[in-house]
CSV table of C-alpha atoms in Angstrom, one decimal:
chain,number,residue,atom,x,y,z
A,1,UNK,CA,192.8,44.3,69.9
A,2,UNK,CA,190.7,41.1,69.8
A,3,UNK,CA,193.2,39.4,72.1
A,4,UNK,CA,192.9,42.1,74.7
A,5,UNK,CA,189.1,42.1,74.6
A,6,UNK,CA,189.0,38.3,74.8
A,7,UNK,CA,191.4,38.4,77.8
A,8,UNK,CA,189.3,41.0,79.6
A,9,UNK,CA,186.2,38.9,79.1
A,10,UNK,CA,187.9,35.8,80.3
A,11,UNK,CA,189.6,37.5,83.3
A,12,UNK,CA,193.1,36.6,82.1
A,13,UNK,CA,195.3,39.2,83.8
A,14,UNK,CA,198.5,37.8,82.3
A,15,UNK,CA,197.2,38.0,78.8
A,16,UNK,CA,195.9,41.5,79.4
A,17,UNK,CA,199.3,42.6,80.7
A,18,UNK,CA,201.0,41.1,77.7
A,19,UNK,CA,198.6,42.7,75.2
A,20,UNK,CA,199.0,46.1,76.8
A,21,UNK,CA,202.8,45.8,76.8
A,22,UNK,CA,202.7,44.9,73.1
A,23,UNK,CA,201.0,48.2,72.4
A,24,UNK,CA,197.3,47.3,72.2
A,25,UNK,CA,195.5,50.5,73.2
A,26,UNK,CA,193.8,50.3,76.6
A,27,UNK,CA,190.8,52.2,75.1
A,28,UNK,CA,190.1,49.4,72.5
A,29,UNK,CA,186.4,48.8,71.8
A,30,UNK,CA,184.6,46.1,69.9
A,31,UNK,CA,183.3,47.1,66.5
A,32,UNK,CA,180.0,45.2,66.8
A,33,UNK,CA,178.6,46.8,69.9
A,34,UNK,CA,181.2,49.3,71.1
A,35,UNK,CA,182.0,47.3,74.3
A,36,UNK,CA,185.4,48.4,75.5
A,37,UNK,CA,188.1,46.4,77.3
A,38,UNK,CA,187.2,48.2,80.5
A,39,UNK,CA,183.5,47.5,80.1
A,40,UNK,CA,184.1,43.8,79.6
A,41,UNK,CA,186.4,43.6,82.6
A,42,UNK,CA,184.0,45.5,84.8
A,43,UNK,CA,181.0,43.5,83.7
A,44,UNK,CA,183.0,40.3,84.4
A,45,UNK,CA,184.0,41.3,87.9
A,46,UNK,CA,187.7,41.3,87.1
A,47,UNK,CA,189.0,43.9,89.6
A,48,UNK,CA,192.7,43.6,88.9
A,49,UNK,CA,192.2,43.9,85.2
A,50,UNK,CA,190.0,47.0,85.7
A,51,UNK,CA,192.8,48.6,87.7
A,52,UNK,CA,195.4,47.6,85.1
A,53,UNK,CA,193.4,49.2,82.3
A,54,UNK,CA,192.8,52.4,84.3
A,55,UNK,CA,196.5,52.7,84.9
A,56,UNK,CA,197.1,52.2,81.2
A,57,UNK,CA,194.8,55.1,80.4
A,58,UNK,CA,191.5,53.4,79.6
A,59,UNK,CA,188.8,56.1,79.7
A,60,UNK,CA,186.3,55.5,82.5
A,61,UNK,CA,183.5,57.4,80.6
A,62,UNK,CA,183.7,55.8,77.2
A,63,UNK,CA,180.3,54.6,75.9
A,64,UNK,CA,179.2,51.6,74.0
A,65,UNK,CA,176.6,51.8,71.2
A,66,UNK,CA,173.8,51.7,73.8
A,67,UNK,CA,175.3,54.7,75.7
A,68,UNK,CA,176.5,52.4,78.6
A,69,UNK,CA,179.8,52.9,80.3
A,70,UNK,CA,182.0,50.6,82.3
A,71,UNK,CA,180.3,51.7,85.5
A,72,UNK,CA,176.9,50.6,84.0
A,73,UNK,CA,178.3,47.2,83.2
A,74,UNK,CA,179.5,46.8,86.8
A,75,UNK,CA,176.2,48.0,88.2
A,76,UNK,CA,174.2,45.7,86.0
A,77,UNK,CA,176.3,42.7,87.1
A,78,UNK,CA,176.2,43.8,90.9
A,79,UNK,CA,180.0,44.1,91.2
A,80,UNK,CA,179.8,46.9,93.8
A,81,UNK,CA,183.6,46.9,94.6
A,82,UNK,CA,184.3,47.6,91.0
A,83,UNK,CA,181.6,50.3,90.9
A,84,UNK,CA,183.3,51.9,93.9
A,85,UNK,CA,186.7,51.7,92.3
A,86,UNK,CA,185.5,53.2,89.1
A,87,UNK,CA,183.7,56.0,91.0
A,88,UNK,CA,186.9,56.8,92.9
A,89,UNK,CA,189.0,56.9,89.7
A,90,UNK,CA,186.4,59.0,87.9
A,91,UNK,CA,186.1,61.6,90.8
A,92,UNK,CA,189.9,62.0,90.9
A,93,UNK,CA,189.8,62.6,87.1
A,94,UNK,CA,186.9,65.1,87.3
A,95,UNK,CA,188.5,67.0,90.1
A,96,UNK,CA,191.8,67.3,88.2
A,97,UNK,CA,189.9,68.4,85.1
A,98,UNK,CA,188.0,71.0,87.2
A,99,UNK,CA,191.2,72.3,88.6
A,100,UNK,CA,192.8,72.8,85.2
A,101,UNK,CA,189.6,74.4,83.9
A,102,UNK,CA,189.3,76.8,86.9
A,103,UNK,CA,192.9,77.8,86.6
A,104,UNK,CA,192.3,79.2,83.1
A,105,UNK,CA,188.8,80.5,83.8
A,106,UNK,CA,189.3,83.9,85.5
A,107,UNK,CA,191.2,85.6,82.7
A,108,UNK,CA,188.9,84.1,80.1
A,109,UNK,CA,185.8,85.0,82.1
A,110,UNK,CA,186.8,88.6,82.4
A,111,UNK,CA,186.6,89.1,78.6
A,112,UNK,CA,183.7,86.8,77.9
A,113,UNK,CA,180.0,87.2,78.0
A,114,UNK,CA,178.1,85.5,80.8
A,115,UNK,CA,178.0,81.7,80.4
A,116,UNK,CA,174.2,81.7,79.9
A,117,UNK,CA,174.2,84.8,77.7
A,118,UNK,CA,172.4,83.0,74.9
A,119,UNK,CA,169.6,82.0,77.2
A,120,UNK,CA,169.3,85.5,78.7
A,121,UNK,CA,169.2,87.1,75.3
A,122,UNK,CA,166.4,84.9,74.0
A,123,UNK,CA,162.7,85.0,74.7
A,124,UNK,CA,161.1,82.6,77.1
A,125,UNK,CA,157.4,81.8,77.4
A,126,UNK,CA,155.2,80.5,80.2
A,127,UNK,CA,153.0,77.8,78.6
A,128,UNK,CA,150.7,76.0,81.0
A,129,UNK,CA,152.7,73.8,83.3
A,130,UNK,CA,156.1,74.7,81.9
A,131,UNK,CA,158.6,77.5,81.1
A,132,UNK,CA,160.1,77.1,77.7
A,133,UNK,CA,162.9,78.8,75.7
A,134,UNK,CA,162.7,79.5,72.0
A,135,UNK,CA,164.1,76.1,71.2
A,136,UNK,CA,161.3,74.4,73.2
A,137,UNK,CA,163.7,73.3,75.8
A,138,UNK,CA,162.2,73.4,79.3
A,139,UNK,CA,163.7,75.9,81.8
A,140,UNK,CA,161.4,74.6,84.5
A,141,UNK,CA,158.2,72.4,84.7
A,142,UNK,CA,155.4,71.8,87.1
A,143,UNK,CA,156.4,68.2,87.8
A,144,UNK,CA,159.3,69.6,89.9
A,145,UNK,CA,156.9,71.0,92.5
A,146,UNK,CA,157.2,68.1,95.0
A,147,UNK,CA,161.0,68.4,94.8
A,148,UNK,CA,160.8,72.2,95.3
A,149,UNK,CA,158.6,71.6,98.4
A,150,UNK,CA,161.2,69.1,99.7
A,151,UNK,CA,164.0,71.6,99.2
A,152,UNK,CA,162.1,74.4,100.8
A,153,UNK,CA,161.2,72.3,103.8
A,154,UNK,CA,164.8,71.7,104.5
A,155,UNK,CA,166.1,75.2,103.7
A,156,UNK,CA,163.5,76.9,105.8
A,157,UNK,CA,164.0,74.7,108.9
A,158,UNK,CA,165.6,77.6,110.8
A,159,UNK,CA,162.9,80.2,109.7
A,160,UNK,CA,165.9,82.5,109.0
A,161,UNK,CA,167.3,84.4,106.0
A,162,UNK,CA,167.0,82.5,102.7
A,163,UNK,CA,168.4,83.1,99.3
A,164,UNK,CA,167.2,81.6,96.0
A,165,UNK,CA,169.1,82.0,92.7
A,166,UNK,CA,166.9,81.4,89.7
A,167,UNK,CA,163.2,82.2,90.0
A,168,UNK,CA,161.9,80.4,86.9
A,169,UNK,CA,158.3,79.5,87.5
A,170,UNK,CA,158.5,80.6,91.1
A,171,UNK,CA,157.7,77.2,92.5
A,172,UNK,CA,160.5,77.0,95.0
A,173,UNK,CA,160.1,80.7,95.9
A,174,UNK,CA,156.4,80.1,96.6
A,175,UNK,CA,157.3,77.1,98.8
A,176,UNK,CA,159.9,79.2,100.7
A,177,UNK,CA,157.5,82.1,101.1
A,178,UNK,CA,154.8,79.8,102.5
A,179,UNK,CA,157.2,78.8,105.3
A,180,UNK,CA,157.6,82.5,106.4
A,181,UNK,CA,161.3,82.9,106.6
A,182,UNK,CA,162.7,86.0,108.3
A,183,UNK,CA,163.8,87.3,104.9
A,184,UNK,CA,163.8,86.0,101.4
A,185,UNK,CA,166.3,87.2,98.7
A,186,UNK,CA,165.7,86.2,95.0
A,187,UNK,CA,168.3,86.6,92.3
A,188,UNK,CA,167.0,86.5,88.7
A,189,UNK,CA,168.6,87.6,85.5
A,190,UNK,CA,166.1,87.0,82.7
A,191,UNK,CA,164.2,90.1,81.8
A,192,UNK,CA,160.9,88.2,80.9
A,193,UNK,CA,161.0,86.3,84.1
A,194,UNK,CA,161.6,89.5,86.0
A,195,UNK,CA,158.6,91.0,84.2
A,196,UNK,CA,156.5,88.1,85.3
A,197,UNK,CA,157.7,88.6,88.9
A,198,UNK,CA,156.6,92.2,88.7
A,199,UNK,CA,153.1,91.3,87.4
A,200,UNK,CA,152.7,88.7,90.1
A,201,UNK,CA,153.6,91.1,92.9
A,202,UNK,CA,156.9,89.6,94.1
A,203,UNK,CA,158.5,93.1,94.3
A,204,UNK,CA,155.9,94.2,96.8
A,205,UNK,CA,155.9,91.2,99.0
A,206,UNK,CA,156.9,91.8,102.6
A,207,UNK,CA,160.3,90.5,103.5
A,208,UNK,CA,161.2,89.7,99.9
A,209,UNK,CA,164.1,91.4,98.1
A,210,UNK,CA,164.4,90.9,94.3
A,211,UNK,CA,167.9,91.4,93.0
A,212,UNK,CA,168.0,91.8,89.2
A,213,UNK,CA,171.0,90.5,87.3
A,214,UNK,CA,173.3,87.6,87.0
A,215,UNK,CA,174.3,86.1,90.3
A,216,UNK,CA,178.0,86.6,89.3
A,217,UNK,CA,177.3,90.4,89.6
A,218,UNK,CA,174.8,90.3,92.5
A,219,UNK,CA,176.7,88.1,95.0
A,220,UNK,CA,179.7,90.4,95.4
A,221,UNK,CA,177.4,93.3,96.2
A,222,UNK,CA,175.5,91.2,98.8
A,223,UNK,CA,178.8,90.2,100.3
A,224,UNK,CA,180.0,93.8,100.3
A,225,UNK,CA,176.8,94.8,102.2
A,226,UNK,CA,177.6,92.2,104.8
A,227,UNK,CA,174.5,90.1,104.0
A,228,UNK,CA,174.5,86.9,106.1
A,229,UNK,CA,172.1,84.0,105.3
A,230,UNK,CA,170.8,80.9,107.0
A,231,UNK,CA,170.1,79.0,103.7
A,232,UNK,CA,170.8,79.2,100.0
A,233,UNK,CA,169.4,77.4,97.0
A,234,UNK,CA,170.8,77.4,93.4
A,235,UNK,CA,168.9,76.5,90.3
A,236,UNK,CA,170.1,78.4,87.2
A,237,UNK,CA,169.8,77.6,83.5
A,238,UNK,CA,172.4,77.4,80.7
A,239,UNK,CA,175.5,77.5,82.9
A,240,UNK,CA,178.5,75.3,83.3
A,241,UNK,CA,179.9,73.1,86.1
A,242,UNK,CA,182.6,75.8,86.6
A,243,UNK,CA,179.9,78.3,87.4
A,244,UNK,CA,178.4,76.1,90.1
A,245,UNK,CA,181.9,75.7,91.6
A,246,UNK,CA,182.3,79.5,91.6
A,247,UNK,CA,178.9,79.9,93.3
A,248,UNK,CA,180.0,77.3,95.9
A,249,UNK,CA,183.2,79.1,96.6
A,250,UNK,CA,181.2,82.2,97.6
A,251,UNK,CA,178.9,80.4,100.0
A,252,UNK,CA,181.2,80.5,103.1
A,253,UNK,CA,181.2,84.3,102.8
A,254,UNK,CA,177.4,84.4,102.8
A,255,UNK,CA,176.2,81.6,105.0
A,256,UNK,CA,176.3,81.7,108.8
A,257,UNK,CA,177.8,78.7,110.6
A,258,UNK,CA,175.3,75.9,110.4
A,259,UNK,CA,173.8,77.5,107.3
A,260,UNK,CA,172.0,75.2,104.8
A,261,UNK,CA,172.6,74.8,101.1
A,262,UNK,CA,171.0,72.9,98.3
A,263,UNK,CA,170.7,72.9,94.5
A,264,UNK,CA,168.5,71.4,91.8
A,265,UNK,CA,170.2,68.1,91.2
A,266,UNK,CA,170.0,67.7,87.4
A,267,UNK,CA,173.6,66.4,87.3
A,268,UNK,CA,174.1,64.0,84.5
A,269,UNK,CA,170.5,62.8,84.4
A,270,UNK,CA,170.8,60.5,81.4
A,271,UNK,CA,173.2,57.9,83.0
A,272,UNK,CA,172.9,56.6,86.5
A,273,UNK,CA,176.6,56.0,86.9
A,274,UNK,CA,177.6,59.4,85.6
A,275,UNK,CA,175.2,61.0,88.0
A,276,UNK,CA,176.8,59.1,90.9
A,277,UNK,CA,180.2,60.3,89.8
A,278,UNK,CA,178.9,63.9,89.5
A,279,UNK,CA,177.3,63.8,92.9
A,280,UNK,CA,180.4,62.4,94.5
A,281,UNK,CA,182.5,65.1,92.8
A,282,UNK,CA,180.3,67.9,94.1
A,283,UNK,CA,180.3,66.3,97.5
A,284,UNK,CA,184.2,66.3,97.7
A,285,UNK,CA,184.3,69.9,96.4
A,286,UNK,CA,181.7,71.1,99.0
A,287,UNK,CA,183.4,69.2,101.8
A,288,UNK,CA,186.6,71.0,101.0
A,289,UNK,CA,184.7,74.3,101.7
A,290,UNK,CA,183.6,73.1,105.1
A,291,UNK,CA,180.2,71.5,104.3
A,292,UNK,CA,178.8,68.3,105.5
A,293,UNK,CA,177.0,66.8,102.5
A,294,UNK,CA,174.3,64.2,102.1
A,295,UNK,CA,172.1,63.2,99.2
A,296,UNK,CA,168.6,62.2,100.2
A,297,UNK,CA,166.6,59.8,97.9
A,298,UNK,CA,163.2,61.3,96.9
A,299,UNK,CA,161.0,58.8,95.0
A,300,UNK,CA,159.2,60.5,92.1
A,301,UNK,CA,157.6,57.6,90.3
A,302,UNK,CA,157.8,57.4,86.5
A,303,UNK,CA,157.4,60.7,84.6
A,304,UNK,CA,155.2,59.5,81.7
A,305,UNK,CA,155.6,60.6,78.1
A,306,UNK,CA,152.7,63.0,78.4
A,307,UNK,CA,154.7,65.0,81.0
A,308,UNK,CA,157.0,66.0,78.2
A,309,UNK,CA,154.5,66.9,75.5
A,310,UNK,CA,155.7,70.1,73.7
A,311,UNK,CA,159.2,69.8,75.2
A,312,UNK,CA,162.1,69.2,72.9
A,313,UNK,CA,164.2,67.2,75.3
A,314,UNK,CA,163.6,65.3,78.6
A,315,UNK,CA,166.0,66.8,81.1
A,316,UNK,CA,165.3,64.2,83.8
A,317,UNK,CA,165.1,60.5,83.3
A,318,UNK,CA,165.2,58.6,86.7
A,319,UNK,CA,162.4,57.7,89.1
A,320,UNK,CA,164.5,58.8,92.0
A,321,UNK,CA,165.8,62.3,92.8
A,322,UNK,CA,168.9,62.7,95.0
A,323,UNK,CA,168.3,65.8,97.0
A,324,UNK,CA,171.5,67.6,98.1
A,325,UNK,CA,171.4,68.6,101.8
A,326,UNK,CA,174.5,70.5,102.8
A,327,UNK,CA,175.3,72.1,106.2
A,328,UNK,CA,178.2,74.6,106.7
């Protein structure tokens, strides 16, 4: 194993090839710090070795003891061509994994509870500038307001018919309503959030239609009614990547040509490279459905520790938010 790691550090392709042929695992990692063969090759800028390791099965998403992957090593060393190669490999792997997962999902989903059943069955509470669940995890927070305004500005550009999935604190719906769309549909499933919406008068607002229930149940009804939209926004809680893919698959049936789509981009927020892979994966999936996809950088500035007082886990780490802007 040491011979492989040393060869990856030195950029010795011949020695790497020999070591792999002798049976040294491509996933080998150093005991001291967890640095893998792929990380060392990526950080050293050794492109041919990176490709050899990937072909031999080295995992692109392995982490060292500081939670850094090979992509982080390449980013930190400014080896952009290796970053690009790792992203390309990772996206192919993620798309394959998604295809396998989705193939087995319909039968399992038919017999299973909704993916966010645990969240929907537990209490939530509105506490100052945040919406928390019983584990003190944040469902939504006030710091998101500038992002919600940016989303709403783009979604309401046509002044047409807009859908939002996931009311939460109502920040994005307030921003949408302030821009006076032709109609405004809100899908929300949590009973306590729905109660808050009733108290705040959302059910009586002109042009607003509140649909109670999981979007998985509501969307087929809207499609059966022939509802057509100019924009849609997706921001649910406690769901899986497969659920977002299922939502995306329904969008061409709901959106008019030229329709706009966006979602809260909390994809892999704890690792910049993983987030890049996740964004690129979603981009490929949406392009296959007929969307033109861009991610616009929105600078947030640092979210200080005080922002997260009373919250069990920070669910966003970066100073930059990549806002998805998709056109059908």
